[in-house]
């Protein structure tokens, strides 16, 4: 199985011209504000301080790139945060549109959603966007430690139904207990090997 021995921050991009090009596969992480993207990235890296975790939703306003050795991880701005101006929301939307426009440079997307709640309208819009543009993705249900295993199973079935995918395409994770880490690493290994099709 893929092992992450070292992960480090590369750079941040505020506009299309600053996006990096790499010979390594680029795996993007997207999700609404406060879904736990930074905690997920830190779990994957085995480094709690790699991506800055903030209690203030909407902190990530840039595309942050990290070198994970075998692949590049792109942390995308969180969407759906209410307490920002309309102009700021449009700026974030433009950044995401520009990022996904060069879809051939994106190997895969981990689409994060909070396992405790129904996917939001913004979550489902992102999902439809990925389907429409034929960008392969996996749904990652974060904060699994907040629910019992039985409740997790029920939530996975609900999330899969809302995302129009199979329940086996939803990976439950917890940054606290490291649940799901092996599944994520196995998925990343397949992506790196080039054996991925759109979910």
PDB file of C-alpha atoms in Angstrom:
ATOM      1  CA  UNK A   1       0.000   0.000   0.000  1.00  0.00           C
ATOM      2  CA  UNK A   2       1.035   3.579  -0.638  1.00  0.00           C
ATOM      3  CA  UNK A   3       3.004   5.094   2.225  1.00  0.00           C
ATOM      4  CA  UNK A   4       3.330   8.821   2.811  1.00  0.00           C
ATOM      5  CA  UNK A   5       6.779   9.353   4.304  1.00  0.00           C
ATOM      6  CA  UNK A   6       6.947  13.112   3.873  1.00  0.00           C
ATOM      7  CA  UNK A   7       4.508  15.823   2.850  1.00  0.00           C
ATOM      8  CA  UNK A   8       5.303  19.496   2.566  1.00  0.00           C
ATOM      9  CA  UNK A   9       3.663  22.745   1.529  1.00  0.00           C
ATOM     10  CA  UNK A  10       4.653  23.997  -1.930  1.00  0.00           C
ATOM     11  CA  UNK A  11       2.809  27.230  -2.670  1.00  0.00           C
ATOM     12  CA  UNK A  12      -0.551  29.003  -2.743  1.00  0.00           C
ATOM     13  CA  UNK A  13      -2.324  30.213  -5.873  1.00  0.00           C
ATOM     14  CA  UNK A  14      -4.743  33.130  -5.936  1.00  0.00           C
ATOM     15  CA  UNK A  15      -5.324  33.124  -9.692  1.00  0.00           C
ATOM     16  CA  UNK A  16      -5.146  30.919 -12.791  1.00  0.00           C
ATOM     17  CA  UNK A  17      -1.642  32.037 -13.743  1.00  0.00           C
ATOM     18  CA  UNK A  18      -0.304  30.784 -10.421  1.00  0.00           C
ATOM     19  CA  UNK A  19      -1.582  27.194 -10.736  1.00  0.00           C
ATOM     20  CA  UNK A  20       1.315  24.773 -10.776  1.00  0.00           C
ATOM     21  CA  UNK A  21       1.986  22.203 -13.444  1.00  0.00           C
ATOM     22  CA  UNK A  22       3.476  18.903 -12.401  1.00  0.00           C
ATOM     23  CA  UNK A  23       4.486  15.583 -13.898  1.00  0.00           C
ATOM     24  CA  UNK A  24       2.993  13.991 -10.775  1.00  0.00           C
ATOM     25  CA  UNK A  25      -0.742  13.252 -10.539  1.00  0.00           C
ATOM     26  CA  UNK A  26      -2.697  16.105  -8.970  1.00  0.00           C
ATOM     27  CA  UNK A  27      -5.378  15.085  -6.476  1.00  0.00           C
ATOM     28  CA  UNK A  28      -7.712  17.870  -5.372  1.00  0.00           C
ATOM     29  CA  UNK A  29      -9.597  18.108  -2.083  1.00  0.00           C
ATOM     30  CA  UNK A  30     -12.831  20.081  -2.083  1.00  0.00           C
ATOM     31  CA  UNK A  31     -15.709  20.624   0.309  1.00  0.00           C
ATOM     32  CA  UNK A  32     -17.791  23.225   2.056  1.00  0.00           C
ATOM     33  CA  UNK A  33     -16.253  25.484   4.665  1.00  0.00           C
ATOM     34  CA  UNK A  34     -15.659  23.754   8.013  1.00  0.00           C
ATOM     35  CA  UNK A  35     -16.102  20.230   6.579  1.00  0.00           C
ATOM     36  CA  UNK A  36     -12.670  19.281   7.864  1.00  0.00           C
ATOM     37  CA  UNK A  37     -10.425  19.603   4.801  1.00  0.00           C
ATOM     38  CA  UNK A  38      -7.327  20.667   6.735  1.00  0.00           C
ATOM     39  CA  UNK A  39      -7.796  17.894   9.305  1.00  0.00           C
ATOM     40  CA  UNK A  40      -8.249  15.368   6.465  1.00  0.00           C
ATOM     41  CA  UNK A  41      -5.067  16.547   4.748  1.00  0.00           C
ATOM     42  CA  UNK A  42      -3.130  16.404   8.005  1.00  0.00           C
ATOM     43  CA  UNK A  43      -4.386  12.862   8.667  1.00  0.00           C
ATOM     44  CA  UNK A  44      -3.291  11.800   5.196  1.00  0.00           C
ATOM     45  CA  UNK A  45       0.118  13.379   5.720  1.00  0.00           C
ATOM     46  CA  UNK A  46       0.562  12.042   9.248  1.00  0.00           C
ATOM     47  CA  UNK A  47       1.373  15.612  10.267  1.00  0.00           C
ATOM     48  CA  UNK A  48      -1.104  17.595  12.350  1.00  0.00           C
ATOM     49  CA  UNK A  49       0.578  20.886  11.489  1.00  0.00           C
ATOM     50  CA  UNK A  50       0.878  20.587   7.687  1.00  0.00           C
ATOM     51  CA  UNK A  51      -2.405  22.301   6.780  1.00  0.00           C
ATOM     52  CA  UNK A  52      -3.508  25.004   9.162  1.00  0.00           C
ATOM     53  CA  UNK A  53      -6.730  24.078  10.952  1.00  0.00           C
ATOM     54  CA  UNK A  54      -8.918  27.062  11.757  1.00  0.00           C
ATOM     55  CA  UNK A  55     -12.036  27.346  13.871  1.00  0.00           C
ATOM     56  CA  UNK A  56     -13.140  30.130  11.528  1.00  0.00           C
ATOM     57  CA  UNK A  57     -14.932  28.661   8.462  1.00  0.00           C
ATOM     58  CA  UNK A  58     -13.921  30.083   5.115  1.00  0.00           C
ATOM     59  CA  UNK A  59     -10.273  30.576   5.992  1.00  0.00           C
ATOM     60  CA  UNK A  60      -8.913  28.810   2.911  1.00  0.00           C
ATOM     61  CA  UNK A  61      -9.309  31.360   0.118  1.00  0.00           C
ATOM     62  CA  UNK A  62      -6.515  30.138  -2.113  1.00  0.00           C
ATOM     63  CA  UNK A  63      -5.560  26.906  -3.824  1.00  0.00           C
ATOM     64  CA  UNK A  64      -2.881  25.481  -1.543  1.00  0.00           C
ATOM     65  CA  UNK A  65      -0.503  22.920  -3.042  1.00  0.00           C
ATOM     66  CA  UNK A  66       1.269  20.200  -1.083  1.00  0.00           C
ATOM     67  CA  UNK A  67       3.886  17.702  -2.271  1.00  0.00           C
ATOM     68  CA  UNK A  68       2.996  14.218  -1.005  1.00  0.00           C
ATOM     69  CA  UNK A  69       5.870  12.510  -2.784  1.00  0.00           C
ATOM     70  CA  UNK A  70       3.999  10.311  -5.249  1.00  0.00           C
ATOM     71  CA  UNK A  71       1.382  12.978  -5.965  1.00  0.00           C
ATOM     72  CA  UNK A  72       0.536  16.656  -5.571  1.00  0.00           C
ATOM     73  CA  UNK A  73      -2.422  17.518  -3.356  1.00  0.00           C
ATOM     74  CA  UNK A  74      -4.384  20.677  -4.141  1.00  0.00           C
ATOM     75  CA  UNK A  75      -6.484  22.040  -1.265  1.00  0.00           C
ATOM     76  CA  UNK A  76      -9.315  24.078  -2.799  1.00  0.00           C
ATOM     77  CA  UNK A  77     -11.142  27.002  -1.163  1.00  0.00           C
ATOM     78  CA  UNK A  78     -14.115  25.927   0.941  1.00  0.00           C
ATOM     79  CA  UNK A  79     -17.456  26.857  -0.576  1.00  0.00           C
ATOM     80  CA  UNK A  80     -20.857  27.698   0.860  1.00  0.00           C
ATOM     81  CA  UNK A  81     -19.742  29.959   3.715  1.00  0.00           C
ATOM     82  CA  UNK A  82     -22.438  32.548   4.353  1.00  0.00           C
ATOM     83  CA  UNK A  83     -20.487  35.226   6.188  1.00  0.00           C
ATOM     84  CA  UNK A  84     -18.504  36.575   3.263  1.00  0.00           C
ATOM     85  CA  UNK A  85     -19.445  39.182   0.699  1.00  0.00           C
ATOM     86  CA  UNK A  86     -21.055  38.308  -2.609  1.00  0.00           C
ATOM     87  CA  UNK A  87     -17.949  39.637  -4.365  1.00  0.00           C
ATOM     88  CA  UNK A  88     -15.754  37.294  -2.313  1.00  0.00           C
ATOM     89  CA  UNK A  89     -18.002  34.326  -3.137  1.00  0.00           C
ATOM     90  CA  UNK A  90     -17.778  35.163  -6.849  1.00  0.00           C
ATOM     91  CA  UNK A  91     -14.006  35.405  -6.558  1.00  0.00           C
ATOM     92  CA  UNK A  92     -13.851  31.924  -4.991  1.00  0.00           C
ATOM     93  CA  UNK A  93     -16.208  30.524  -7.632  1.00  0.00           C
ATOM     94  CA  UNK A  94     -14.023  31.965 -10.410  1.00  0.00           C
ATOM     95  CA  UNK A  95     -10.928  30.412  -8.829  1.00  0.00           C
ATOM     96  CA  UNK A  96     -12.615  26.995  -8.688  1.00  0.00           C
ATOM     97  CA  UNK A  97     -13.900  27.311 -12.266  1.00  0.00           C
ATOM     98  CA  UNK A  98     -10.418  28.174 -13.498  1.00  0.00           C
ATOM     99  CA  UNK A  99      -8.896  25.298 -11.552  1.00  0.00           C
ATOM    100  CA  UNK A 100     -11.270  22.703 -12.972  1.00  0.00           C
ATOM    101  CA  UNK A 101     -11.152  24.166 -16.504  1.00  0.00           C
ATOM    102  CA  UNK A 102      -7.916  22.277 -17.193  1.00  0.00           C
ATOM    103  CA  UNK A 103      -9.511  18.983 -16.217  1.00  0.00           C
ATOM    104  CA  UNK A 104      -6.839  16.905 -17.925  1.00  0.00           C
ATOM    105  CA  UNK A 105      -4.375  18.070 -15.282  1.00  0.00           C
ATOM    106  CA  UNK A 106      -6.554  16.744 -12.427  1.00  0.00           C
ATOM    107  CA  UNK A 107      -6.155  13.047 -11.701  1.00  0.00           C
ATOM    108  CA  UNK A 108      -8.913  12.797  -9.088  1.00  0.00           C
ATOM    109  CA  UNK A 109     -10.978  14.746  -6.574  1.00  0.00           C
ATOM    110  CA  UNK A 110     -11.759  13.848  -2.989  1.00  0.00           C
ATOM    111  CA  UNK A 111     -15.141  15.509  -2.407  1.00  0.00           C
ATOM    112  CA  UNK A 112     -15.607  15.944   1.328  1.00  0.00           C
ATOM    113  CA  UNK A 113     -18.980  16.029   3.073  1.00  0.00           C
ATOM    114  CA  UNK A 114     -19.901  16.002   6.779  1.00  0.00           C
ATOM    115  CA  UNK A 115     -21.274  12.538   7.635  1.00  0.00           C
ATOM    116  CA  UNK A 116     -23.593  14.020  10.283  1.00  0.00           C
ATOM    117  CA  UNK A 117     -25.658  16.045   7.842  1.00  0.00           C
ATOM    118  CA  UNK A 118     -27.379  15.748   4.486  1.00  0.00           C
ATOM    119  CA  UNK A 119     -25.200  17.042   1.646  1.00  0.00           C
ATOM    120  CA  UNK A 120     -25.863  20.746   1.102  1.00  0.00           C
ATOM    121  CA  UNK A 121     -27.068  22.292  -2.158  1.00  0.00           C
ATOM    122  CA  UNK A 122     -23.478  23.475  -2.692  1.00  0.00           C
ATOM    123  CA  UNK A 123     -22.166  19.921  -2.157  1.00  0.00           C
ATOM    124  CA  UNK A 124     -24.586  18.533  -4.733  1.00  0.00           C
ATOM    125  CA  UNK A 125     -23.810  21.337  -7.179  1.00  0.00           C
ATOM    126  CA  UNK A 126     -20.108  20.497  -6.931  1.00  0.00           C
ATOM    127  CA  UNK A 127     -20.941  16.827  -7.491  1.00  0.00           C
ATOM    128  CA  UNK A 128     -22.976  17.644 -10.595  1.00  0.00           C
ATOM    129  CA  UNK A 129     -20.135  19.833 -11.845  1.00  0.00           C
ATOM    130  CA  UNK A 130     -17.668  16.954 -11.509  1.00  0.00           C
ATOM    131  CA  UNK A 131     -20.057  14.516 -13.213  1.00  0.00           C
ATOM    132  CA  UNK A 132     -20.720  16.964 -16.058  1.00  0.00           C
ATOM    133  CA  UNK A 133     -17.015  17.560 -16.673  1.00  0.00           C
ATOM    134  CA  UNK A 134     -16.173  13.835 -16.351  1.00  0.00           C
ATOM    135  CA  UNK A 135     -13.730  14.484 -13.523  1.00  0.00           C
ATOM    136  CA  UNK A 136     -13.296  11.309 -11.438  1.00  0.00           C
ATOM    137  CA  UNK A 137     -14.027  11.747  -7.759  1.00  0.00           C
ATOM    138  CA  UNK A 138     -14.579   9.895  -4.513  1.00  0.00           C
ATOM    139  CA  UNK A 139     -16.946  11.061  -1.784  1.00  0.00           C
ATOM    140  CA  UNK A 140     -15.255  11.305   1.608  1.00  0.00           C
ATOM    141  CA  UNK A 141     -17.578  11.461   4.623  1.00  0.00           C
ATOM    142  CA  UNK A 142     -15.671  13.279   7.363  1.00  0.00           C
ATOM    143  CA  UNK A 143     -16.090  13.349  11.161  1.00  0.00           C
ATOM    144  CA  UNK A 144     -17.013   9.671  11.373  1.00  0.00           C
ATOM    145  CA  UNK A 145     -16.052   9.608  15.064  1.00  0.00           C
ATOM    146  CA  UNK A 146     -19.158  11.697  15.801  1.00  0.00           C
ATOM    147  CA  UNK A 147     -21.453   8.783  14.904  1.00  0.00           C
ATOM    148  CA  UNK A 148     -21.812   5.132  15.924  1.00  0.00           C
ATOM    149  CA  UNK A 149     -20.943   2.511  13.306  1.00  0.00           C
ATOM    150  CA  UNK A 150     -24.638   1.792  12.753  1.00  0.00           C
ATOM    151  CA  UNK A 151     -25.372   5.493  12.259  1.00  0.00           C
ATOM    152  CA  UNK A 152     -22.384   5.752   9.913  1.00  0.00           C
ATOM    153  CA  UNK A 153     -23.810   2.972   7.736  1.00  0.00           C
ATOM    154  CA  UNK A 154     -27.202   4.677   7.521  1.00  0.00           C
ATOM    155  CA  UNK A 155     -25.593   8.000   6.686  1.00  0.00           C
ATOM    156  CA  UNK A 156     -23.402   6.448   3.971  1.00  0.00           C
ATOM    157  CA  UNK A 157     -26.484   4.995   2.265  1.00  0.00           C
ATOM    158  CA  UNK A 158     -28.152   8.419   2.386  1.00  0.00           C
ATOM    159  CA  UNK A 159     -25.080  10.267   1.098  1.00  0.00           C
ATOM    160  CA  UNK A 160     -24.575   7.754  -1.735  1.00  0.00           C
ATOM    161  CA  UNK A 161     -28.203   8.201  -2.756  1.00  0.00           C
ATOM    162  CA  UNK A 162     -27.878  11.984  -2.791  1.00  0.00           C
ATOM    163  CA  UNK A 163     -24.620  11.860  -4.751  1.00  0.00           C
ATOM    164  CA  UNK A 164     -26.004   9.221  -7.136  1.00  0.00           C
ATOM    165  CA  UNK A 165     -23.147   6.832  -6.531  1.00  0.00           C
ATOM    166  CA  UNK A 166     -22.664   3.435  -4.922  1.00  0.00           C
ATOM    167  CA  UNK A 167     -22.199   3.185  -1.171  1.00  0.00           C
ATOM    168  CA  UNK A 168     -18.758   1.674  -1.839  1.00  0.00           C
ATOM    169  CA  UNK A 169     -17.771   5.001  -3.420  1.00  0.00           C
ATOM    170  CA  UNK A 170     -18.233   6.760  -0.062  1.00  0.00           C
ATOM    171  CA  UNK A 171     -15.284   6.480   2.330  1.00  0.00           C
ATOM    172  CA  UNK A 172     -15.928   7.307   5.986  1.00  0.00           C
ATOM    173  CA  UNK A 173     -13.003   9.071   7.686  1.00  0.00           C
ATOM    174  CA  UNK A 174     -12.139  10.565  11.029  1.00  0.00           C
ATOM    175  CA  UNK A 175      -9.108  12.745  11.628  1.00  0.00           C
ATOM    176  CA  UNK A 176      -9.448  11.965  15.338  1.00  0.00           C
ATOM    177  CA  UNK A 177      -9.354   8.158  15.085  1.00  0.00           C
ATOM    178  CA  UNK A 178      -7.707   7.901  11.632  1.00  0.00           C
ATOM    179  CA  UNK A 179     -10.666   5.809  10.469  1.00  0.00           C
ATOM    180  CA  UNK A 180     -10.658   5.364   6.710  1.00  0.00           C
ATOM    181  CA  UNK A 181      -7.003   6.289   6.239  1.00  0.00           C
ATOM    182  CA  UNK A 182      -6.083   2.915   4.727  1.00  0.00           C
ATOM    183  CA  UNK A 183      -8.996   3.172   2.272  1.00  0.00           C
ATOM    184  CA  UNK A 184      -7.913   6.665   1.232  1.00  0.00           C
ATOM    185  CA  UNK A 185      -4.309   5.544   0.739  1.00  0.00           C
ATOM    186  CA  UNK A 186      -5.464   2.539  -1.292  1.00  0.00           C
ATOM    187  CA  UNK A 187      -7.586   4.825  -3.468  1.00  0.00           C
ATOM    188  CA  UNK A 188      -4.666   7.233  -3.909  1.00  0.00           C
ATOM    189  CA  UNK A 189      -2.442   4.341  -4.971  1.00  0.00           C
ATOM    190  CA  UNK A 190      -4.934   3.355  -7.689  1.00  0.00           C
ATOM    191  CA  UNK A 191      -5.118   6.967  -8.857  1.00  0.00           C
ATOM    192  CA  UNK A 192      -1.318   7.208  -9.069  1.00  0.00           C
ATOM    193  CA  UNK A 193      -1.212   3.944 -11.033  1.00  0.00           C
ATOM    194  CA  UNK A 194      -3.665   5.462 -13.514  1.00  0.00           C
ATOM    195  CA  UNK A 195      -6.404   2.914 -13.018  1.00  0.00           C
ATOM    196  CA  UNK A 196      -9.200   5.337 -12.218  1.00  0.00           C
ATOM    197  CA  UNK A 197     -12.463   5.879 -14.030  1.00  0.00           C
ATOM    198  CA  UNK A 198     -15.071   8.500 -13.214  1.00  0.00           C
ATOM    199  CA  UNK A 199     -17.228   7.523 -10.255  1.00  0.00           C
TER     200      UNK A 199
END
